[in-house]
Short mmCIF file of C-alpha atoms and ligand atoms in Angstrom, two decimals:
data_model
loop_
_atom_site.label_atom_id
_atom_site.label_comp_id
_atom_site.label_asym_id
_atom_site.label_seq_id
_atom_site.Cartn_x
_atom_site.Cartn_y
_atom_site.Cartn_z
CA MET A 269 15.34 -8.98 16.94
CA GLU A 270 18.80 -9.32 18.45
CA GLN A 271 20.34 -6.22 19.98
CA ALA A 272 23.19 -5.09 17.81
CA GLU A 273 25.25 -2.79 20.02
CA GLY A 274 28.27 -1.33 18.25
CA LYS A 275 27.53 -2.85 14.85
CA LYS A 276 27.62 -0.69 11.76
CA VAL A 277 24.24 0.04 10.20
CA ILE A 278 22.89 -0.91 6.79
CA TYR A 279 19.76 0.60 5.24
CA SER A 280 18.03 -0.25 1.99
CA ALA A 281 14.55 -0.39 0.51
CA ILE A 282 12.60 -1.35 -2.59
CA GLN A 283 9.41 0.20 -3.90
CA PRO A 284 6.37 -2.10 -4.10
CA SER A 285 5.52 -0.50 -7.42
CA GLY A 286 5.17 -3.69 -9.45
CA ASN A 287 6.66 -7.12 -9.81
CA LEU A 288 10.34 -7.18 -8.98
CA THR A 289 12.79 -7.92 -11.78
CA ILE A 290 15.96 -9.98 -11.69
CA GLY A 291 17.71 -6.58 -11.74
CA ASN A 292 16.26 -5.77 -8.31
CA TYR A 293 17.31 -9.21 -7.12
CA VAL A 294 20.87 -9.06 -8.38
CA GLY A 295 21.44 -5.35 -7.76
CA ALA A 296 19.86 -5.28 -4.31
CA VAL A 297 18.22 -8.13 -2.33
CA ARG A 298 20.83 -10.79 -3.05
CA ASN A 299 23.57 -8.58 -1.62
CA TRP A 300 21.62 -7.92 1.55
CA LEU A 301 21.78 -11.57 2.54
CA THR A 302 25.47 -11.62 3.40
CA LEU A 303 25.28 -8.20 5.08
CA GLN A 304 22.57 -9.16 7.54
CA ARG A 305 24.90 -11.38 9.56
CA GLU A 306 27.50 -8.68 10.10
CA TYR A 307 25.55 -5.46 10.38
CA GLU A 308 22.51 -3.98 12.04
CA CYS A 309 20.14 -3.98 9.07
CA TYR A 310 16.97 -2.11 8.20
CA PHE A 311 15.18 -3.26 5.06
CA ALA A 312 12.05 -1.35 4.15
CA ILE A 313 9.21 -1.55 1.68
CA ALA A 314 9.15 1.97 0.24
CA ASP A 315 5.43 2.45 -0.33
CA MET A 316 5.65 6.23 0.16
CA HIS A 317 8.12 6.43 -2.71
CA ALA A 318 5.91 4.20 -4.83
CA ILE A 319 2.96 6.64 -4.89
CA THR A 320 5.04 9.29 -6.68
CA VAL A 321 3.75 7.62 -9.85
CA LYS A 322 0.12 6.65 -10.45
CA LEU A 323 -0.67 3.19 -9.11
CA VAL A 324 -3.87 1.26 -8.47
CA PRO A 325 -4.33 1.37 -4.65
CA ALA A 326 -5.44 -2.27 -4.32
CA GLU A 327 -2.40 -3.34 -6.33
CA LEU A 328 -0.07 -1.30 -4.13
CA ARG A 329 -1.47 -3.10 -1.06
CA ARG A 330 -1.04 -6.50 -2.73
CA HIS A 331 2.49 -5.72 -3.95
CA THR A 332 3.46 -4.55 -0.44
CA LEU A 333 2.62 -7.91 1.09
CA GLU A 334 4.14 -9.77 -1.84
CA LEU A 335 7.37 -7.83 -1.41
CA ALA A 336 7.48 -8.64 2.32
CA ALA A 337 7.05 -12.34 1.48
CA LEU A 338 9.68 -12.07 -1.22
CA TYR A 339 12.26 -10.53 1.13
CA LEU A 340 11.73 -13.48 3.46
CA ALA A 341 11.69 -16.03 0.64
CA CYS A 342 15.02 -14.69 -0.64
CA GLY A 343 16.52 -15.27 2.79
CA ILE A 344 16.14 -12.02 4.72
CA ASP A 345 16.02 -13.12 8.35
CA PRO A 346 13.57 -11.06 10.45
CA ALA A 347 15.38 -12.20 13.59
CA GLN A 348 18.46 -10.30 12.43
CA CYS A 349 16.94 -7.34 10.53
CA ALA A 350 14.14 -4.85 10.92
CA LEU A 351 11.85 -5.54 7.97
CA TYR A 352 9.05 -2.99 7.82
CA VAL A 353 6.74 -0.86 5.69
CA GLN A 354 7.91 2.75 5.31
CA SER A 355 4.46 4.35 5.77
CA HIS A 356 4.09 2.57 9.14
CA VAL A 357 6.85 4.77 10.57
CA PRO A 358 5.82 8.45 10.55
CA ALA A 359 9.32 9.78 11.21
CA HIS A 360 10.20 9.27 7.52
CA ALA A 361 7.77 11.97 6.40
CA GLU A 362 8.65 14.16 9.35
CA LEU A 363 12.41 14.12 8.74
CA CYS A 364 11.79 14.58 5.03
CA TRP A 365 10.15 17.91 5.81
CA VAL A 366 13.14 19.13 7.81
CA LEU A 367 15.57 17.94 5.12
CA ASN A 368 13.55 19.80 2.50
CA THR A 369 14.67 22.99 4.18
CA VAL A 370 18.34 22.17 3.53
CA THR A 371 17.77 20.91 -0.05
CA TYR A 372 18.11 23.36 -2.91
CA VAL A 373 15.49 23.21 -5.64
CA GLY A 374 18.33 23.32 -8.18
CA GLU A 375 20.02 20.18 -6.91
CA ALA A 376 16.73 18.26 -6.62
CA SER A 377 15.73 19.19 -10.15
CA ARG A 378 19.10 18.03 -11.50
CA MET A 379 18.64 14.43 -10.31
CA THR A 380 18.83 12.08 -13.30
CA GLN A 381 15.93 9.92 -12.16
CA PHE A 382 13.69 12.95 -11.61
CA LYS A 383 14.39 14.19 -15.14
CA ASP A 384 13.87 10.72 -16.55
CA LYS A 385 10.62 10.06 -14.68
CA SER A 386 9.33 13.56 -15.52
CA ARG A 387 9.77 12.67 -19.17
CA ARG A 388 8.10 9.27 -18.84
CA HIS A 389 5.22 10.54 -16.66
CA SER A 390 4.81 13.96 -18.24
CA ASP A 391 1.13 14.12 -17.21
CA ASN A 392 2.05 13.73 -13.54
CA VAL A 393 5.20 15.68 -12.67
CA ASN A 394 4.22 16.06 -9.01
CA MET A 395 6.13 17.51 -6.04
CA GLY A 396 6.60 14.01 -4.63
CA LEU A 397 8.56 13.00 -7.71
CA MET A 398 11.00 15.83 -7.12
CA ASP A 399 11.10 15.19 -3.38
CA TYR A 400 11.74 11.47 -3.87
CA PRO A 401 15.50 11.63 -3.13
CA VAL A 402 14.93 13.81 -0.07
CA LEU A 403 12.55 11.20 1.36
CA MET A 404 15.16 8.61 0.53
CA ALA A 405 17.75 10.66 2.43
CA ALA A 406 15.37 10.78 5.39
CA ASP A 407 15.04 6.97 5.26
CA ILE A 408 18.79 6.50 5.37
CA LEU A 409 19.68 9.22 7.88
CA LEU A 410 17.00 8.27 10.42
CA TYR A 411 18.81 5.03 11.20
CA GLY A 412 22.36 6.36 11.16
CA ALA A 413 23.16 4.09 8.22
CA ASN A 414 26.86 3.73 7.41
CA TYR A 415 26.23 1.82 4.18
CA VAL A 416 23.43 1.73 1.65
CA PRO A 417 23.49 -1.33 -0.64
CA VAL A 418 21.82 -0.38 -3.94
CA GLY A 419 22.15 -0.82 -7.69
CA ALA A 420 24.15 1.71 -9.72
CA ASP A 421 21.04 3.74 -10.64
CA GLN A 422 20.61 4.84 -7.00
CA LYS A 423 24.17 6.08 -6.46
CA GLN A 424 23.28 9.69 -7.20
CA HIS A 425 20.49 9.58 -4.61
CA VAL A 426 22.81 8.24 -1.93
CA GLU A 427 25.26 11.00 -2.81
CA LEU A 428 22.52 13.57 -2.24
CA ALA A 429 21.84 11.95 1.16
CA ARG A 430 25.54 12.44 1.97
CA ASP A 431 25.41 16.10 0.90
CA LEU A 432 22.29 16.75 2.98
CA ALA A 433 23.79 15.04 6.03
CA GLU A 434 26.95 17.13 5.76
CA ARG A 435 25.04 20.35 5.14
CA PHE A 436 22.73 19.74 8.09
CA ASN A 437 25.69 18.83 10.34
CA SER A 438 27.58 21.97 9.44
CA ARG A 439 24.52 24.18 9.91
CA TYR A 440 23.17 22.67 13.15
CA GLY A 441 26.05 20.65 14.63
CA GLU A 442 27.02 16.97 14.39
CA THR A 443 23.76 15.01 14.01
CA PHE A 444 23.81 12.56 11.11
CA THR A 445 26.14 9.76 10.08
CA VAL A 446 27.29 10.38 6.50
CA PRO A 447 26.31 7.23 4.54
CA GLU A 448 28.19 5.49 1.75
CA PRO A 449 26.66 3.66 -1.19
CA LEU A 450 27.52 -0.02 -1.51
CA ILE A 451 27.30 -0.93 -5.19
CA PRO A 452 27.89 -4.59 -6.13
CA LYS A 453 30.87 -5.32 -8.39
CA GLY A 454 28.84 -7.52 -10.73
CA GLY A 455 25.20 -7.01 -11.63
CA ALA A 456 24.86 -3.40 -10.44
CA ARG A 457 23.08 -2.55 -13.66
CA ILE A 458 21.22 -5.42 -15.29
CA ALA A 459 20.00 -4.24 -18.70
CA SER A 460 16.76 -4.83 -20.57
CA LEU A 461 16.79 -8.06 -22.64
CA GLN A 462 15.32 -6.14 -25.56
CA ASP A 463 17.43 -3.00 -25.39
CA PRO A 464 20.72 -3.63 -23.60
CA GLU A 465 21.48 0.11 -23.52
CA ARG A 466 18.61 0.56 -21.06
CA LYS A 467 18.23 -0.57 -17.46
CA MET A 468 15.91 -3.52 -16.81
CA SER A 469 12.92 -1.97 -15.07
CA LYS A 470 9.72 -3.06 -13.29
CA SER A 471 7.70 -0.66 -15.41
CA ASP A 472 9.03 -1.41 -18.92
CA THR A 473 6.08 -1.68 -21.28
CA ASN A 474 7.88 -4.08 -23.64
CA PRO A 475 6.78 -7.51 -22.31
CA GLY A 476 10.05 -9.25 -23.25
CA ALA A 477 12.36 -6.62 -21.73
CA SER A 478 12.25 -7.60 -18.05
CA VAL A 479 12.39 -10.97 -16.35
CA PHE A 480 10.23 -10.86 -13.26
CA LEU A 481 10.86 -12.83 -10.11
CA SER A 482 7.29 -14.08 -10.48
CA ASP A 483 7.75 -15.42 -14.05
CA ASP A 484 7.28 -19.18 -14.49
CA ARG A 485 9.98 -21.35 -16.03
CA ASP A 486 8.53 -21.31 -19.56
CA THR A 487 8.21 -17.53 -19.56
CA ILE A 488 11.77 -17.12 -18.31
CA LEU A 489 13.15 -19.45 -21.00
CA ARG A 490 11.11 -17.71 -23.70
CA LYS A 491 12.31 -14.24 -22.67
CA PHE A 492 15.94 -15.36 -22.72
CA ARG A 493 15.47 -17.14 -26.05
CA ARG A 494 14.26 -13.85 -27.56
CA ALA A 495 16.91 -11.68 -25.88
CA VAL A 496 18.69 -9.30 -28.23
CA THR A 497 22.27 -10.36 -29.06
CA ASP A 498 24.48 -9.41 -32.03
CA SER A 499 25.63 -10.85 -35.31
CA ASP A 500 29.02 -12.33 -34.48
CA ASN A 501 29.09 -15.56 -32.53
CA ARG A 502 31.53 -15.04 -29.67
CA ILE A 503 30.40 -15.35 -26.08
CA VAL A 504 32.70 -12.83 -24.40
CA PHE A 505 32.22 -9.84 -22.12
CA SER A 506 32.97 -6.70 -24.11
CA GLU A 507 31.72 -3.12 -24.38
CA ASP A 508 30.84 -3.56 -28.05
CA LYS A 509 28.67 -6.61 -27.22
CA PRO A 510 26.14 -5.15 -24.74
CA GLY A 511 23.50 -7.90 -25.20
CA ILE A 512 25.90 -10.81 -24.71
CA SER A 513 27.68 -9.00 -21.87
CA ASN A 514 24.38 -8.46 -20.08
CA LEU A 515 23.47 -12.14 -20.42
CA LEU A 516 26.91 -13.12 -19.13
CA SER A 517 26.51 -10.79 -16.12
CA ILE A 518 23.12 -12.31 -15.35
CA TYR A 519 24.60 -15.80 -15.64
CA CYS A 520 27.50 -15.00 -13.28
CA ALA A 521 25.16 -13.43 -10.72
CA PHE A 522 22.84 -16.41 -10.71
CA LYS A 523 25.50 -19.10 -11.00
CA GLY A 524 27.83 -17.45 -8.49
CA CYS A 525 30.84 -17.66 -10.79
CA THR A 526 33.37 -15.19 -12.18
CA MET A 527 33.22 -13.71 -15.68
CA SER A 528 36.25 -15.69 -16.86
CA GLU A 529 34.73 -18.94 -15.58
CA ALA A 530 31.51 -18.13 -17.46
CA GLU A 531 33.36 -17.25 -20.68
CA ALA A 532 35.39 -20.47 -20.45
CA SER A 533 32.33 -22.65 -19.97
CA PHE A 534 30.60 -21.14 -23.04
CA ALA A 535 33.62 -21.09 -25.35
CA GLY A 536 32.64 -22.36 -28.80
CA MET A 537 28.93 -22.62 -27.96
CA GLY A 538 26.23 -21.10 -30.20
CA TYR A 539 24.01 -18.22 -29.02
CA GLY A 540 20.88 -20.41 -28.87
CA GLU A 541 22.43 -22.92 -26.50
CA PHE A 542 24.00 -20.12 -24.43
CA LYS A 543 20.69 -18.30 -24.00
CA LEU A 544 19.02 -21.54 -22.93
CA ALA A 545 21.72 -22.15 -20.32
CA VAL A 546 21.30 -18.63 -18.89
CA GLY A 547 17.50 -19.02 -18.77
CA GLU A 548 17.73 -22.40 -17.05
CA THR A 549 20.18 -21.09 -14.47
CA VAL A 550 17.87 -18.18 -13.61
CA ALA A 551 14.77 -20.40 -13.51
CA ASP A 552 16.51 -22.93 -11.24
CA VAL A 553 17.42 -20.24 -8.72
CA LEU A 554 14.00 -18.62 -8.77
CA ALA A 555 11.87 -21.77 -8.46
CA PRO A 556 12.45 -22.37 -4.72
CA VAL A 557 12.13 -18.63 -3.97
CA GLN A 558 8.75 -18.54 -5.73
CA ALA A 559 7.54 -21.65 -3.89
CA ARG A 560 8.57 -20.21 -0.51
CA GLN A 561 6.94 -16.86 -1.33
CA ARG A 562 3.64 -18.63 -2.06
CA GLU A 563 3.78 -20.47 1.28
CA LEU A 564 4.50 -17.25 3.16
CA LEU A 565 1.66 -15.41 1.43
CA ALA A 566 -0.73 -18.09 2.61
CA GLU A 567 0.15 -17.16 6.22
CA LYS A 568 -1.01 -13.52 6.18
CA LYS A 569 -1.29 -13.21 9.97
CA GLU A 570 2.29 -14.29 10.50
CA LEU A 571 3.46 -11.93 7.82
CA ALA A 572 1.58 -9.06 9.47
CA ALA A 573 3.12 -9.95 12.85
CA LEU A 574 6.63 -9.87 11.38
CA LEU A 575 6.01 -6.48 9.80
CA GLU A 576 4.68 -5.20 13.12
CA ALA A 577 7.83 -6.36 14.92
CA GLY A 578 9.93 -4.59 12.27
CA ARG A 579 7.83 -1.44 12.62
CA GLU A 580 8.37 -1.35 16.39
CA ARG A 581 12.10 -1.61 16.02
CA ALA A 582 12.24 1.03 13.27
CA PHE A 583 9.85 3.30 15.19
CA TYR A 584 12.06 3.31 18.27
CA THR A 585 15.31 4.17 16.43
CA SER A 586 13.69 6.71 14.12
CA ARG A 587 12.04 8.58 17.03
CA LYS A 588 15.35 8.95 18.79
CA THR A 589 16.91 10.52 15.69
CA LEU A 590 13.92 12.74 15.03
CA SER A 591 13.88 14.14 18.60
CA LYS A 592 17.54 15.01 18.23
CA VAL A 593 16.88 16.73 14.90
CA TYR A 594 13.93 18.68 16.34
CA ARG A 595 16.10 19.81 19.24
CA LYS A 596 18.91 20.87 16.90
CA VAL A 597 16.68 22.94 14.63
CA GLY A 598 15.13 24.66 17.63
CA PHE A 599 11.63 23.19 17.81
CA TYR A 600 10.20 23.76 21.29
CA GLN A 601 9.72 20.36 22.87
CA GLY A 602 8.43 21.23 26.37
P1 TYM B 7 13.59 0.51 -6.74
O1 TYM B 7 12.42 -0.25 -6.25
O2 TYM B 7 13.47 1.27 -8.01
O3 TYM B 7 14.85 -0.44 -6.87
C1 TYM B 7 15.21 -1.32 -5.84
C2 TYM B 7 16.70 -1.71 -5.92
O4 TYM B 7 16.96 -2.43 -7.12
C3 TYM B 7 18.06 -1.83 -7.81
N1 TYM B 7 17.84 -1.99 -9.25
C4 TYM B 7 18.71 -2.59 -10.08
N2 TYM B 7 19.92 -3.13 -9.89
C5 TYM B 7 20.56 -3.67 -10.97
N3 TYM B 7 20.02 -3.67 -12.21
C6 TYM B 7 18.81 -3.14 -12.45
N4 TYM B 7 18.29 -3.16 -13.68
C7 TYM B 7 18.10 -2.56 -11.36
N5 TYM B 7 16.88 -1.96 -11.25
C8 TYM B 7 16.74 -1.62 -9.95
C9 TYM B 7 18.03 -0.36 -7.37
O5 TYM B 7 19.28 0.25 -7.53
C10 TYM B 7 17.64 -0.51 -5.92
O6 TYM B 7 18.78 -0.81 -5.11
N6 TYM B 7 14.73 4.58 -4.49
C11 TYM B 7 15.01 3.18 -4.19
C12 TYM B 7 14.17 2.66 -3.06
C13 TYM B 7 14.51 3.32 -1.76
C14 TYM B 7 15.76 3.25 -1.09
C15 TYM B 7 15.60 4.03 0.08
C16 TYM B 7 16.95 2.59 -1.38
C17 TYM B 7 13.69 4.11 -1.03
N7 TYM B 7 14.34 4.54 0.10
C18 TYM B 7 16.66 4.18 0.98
C19 TYM B 7 18.03 2.75 -0.46
C20 TYM B 7 17.87 3.55 0.69
C21 TYM B 7 14.82 2.37 -5.49
O7 TYM B 7 15.54 2.50 -6.42
O8 TYM B 7 13.89 1.47 -5.53
#
């Protein structure tokens, strides 16, 4: 990894909690690609976050490696970024503990995602679920991140990380960089194809709701063909047309065009033809990514070596921050 003296720092992560959706791609990974050339980047696989809901252990292991291969297949360059698995770097859990002591139970319990997940996993409202944003703050603050590129649903968590950084700094003296969220202008909230009022999610139980990065061409076309639209026949971006607007946003993100260009190219077209065009555009972009991911997964040793190199880099930076934090809070260090 190149030394990146003086560069600003970017941190982001994705949970290996299932197959990634095109929402994760458009809201997160795709935006990391341009950032990696300009910034010092840390991109993690957040396996410690993933176990806050019940998962099959063997699947978590498989998804972890698949996600590493996917990062690379999408174009994340391990020569420029530290790509690593969160649980390989113990400082995340260690800083989380210290940050817990400056987090109020009230503010943690008010987090939208905590309330939402508590409802959806009512048989497993565990401490980890509530602590999730504090661990996320530890991730970000360990590396002195200036910017955190995420989808809109994570904005509140990054804001908590800012609050915790400021609170810690005012209690113990200047320690942490206060991070800012970096939310993409288009595609920050890709909606479900079946219920455009809801976010597209890895864990949606409706099989037509989410398009996965692992879906084959036929599946992608079928899901778009069945996507919910509305009863008038105009292909325009508008608040009262959430289904069509979502499809247009997906199209723009995958085609790399503006909303007005997209609207102009679909003017006068029927919904059936439009949905086919969106599906084909998505499938065309994903096909080479899927092929590259398969090749990378066949080279497990090389993948493991890359993750080890990322771990070393992350380990070094995170230890430096943690020692400083331990000194500030008054832990005796010999
Ligand atoms: P996760 O795995 O739930 O989501 C990964 C990223 O994908 C974005 N995203 C979306 N963007 C647009 N439309 C959607 N429908 C959509 N669904 C998901 C999320 O906003 C996110 O950017 N808690 C984080 C993982 C994490 C993290 C961190 C992120 C752990 N530590 C530190 C940043 C910094 C999460 O949402 O994962």
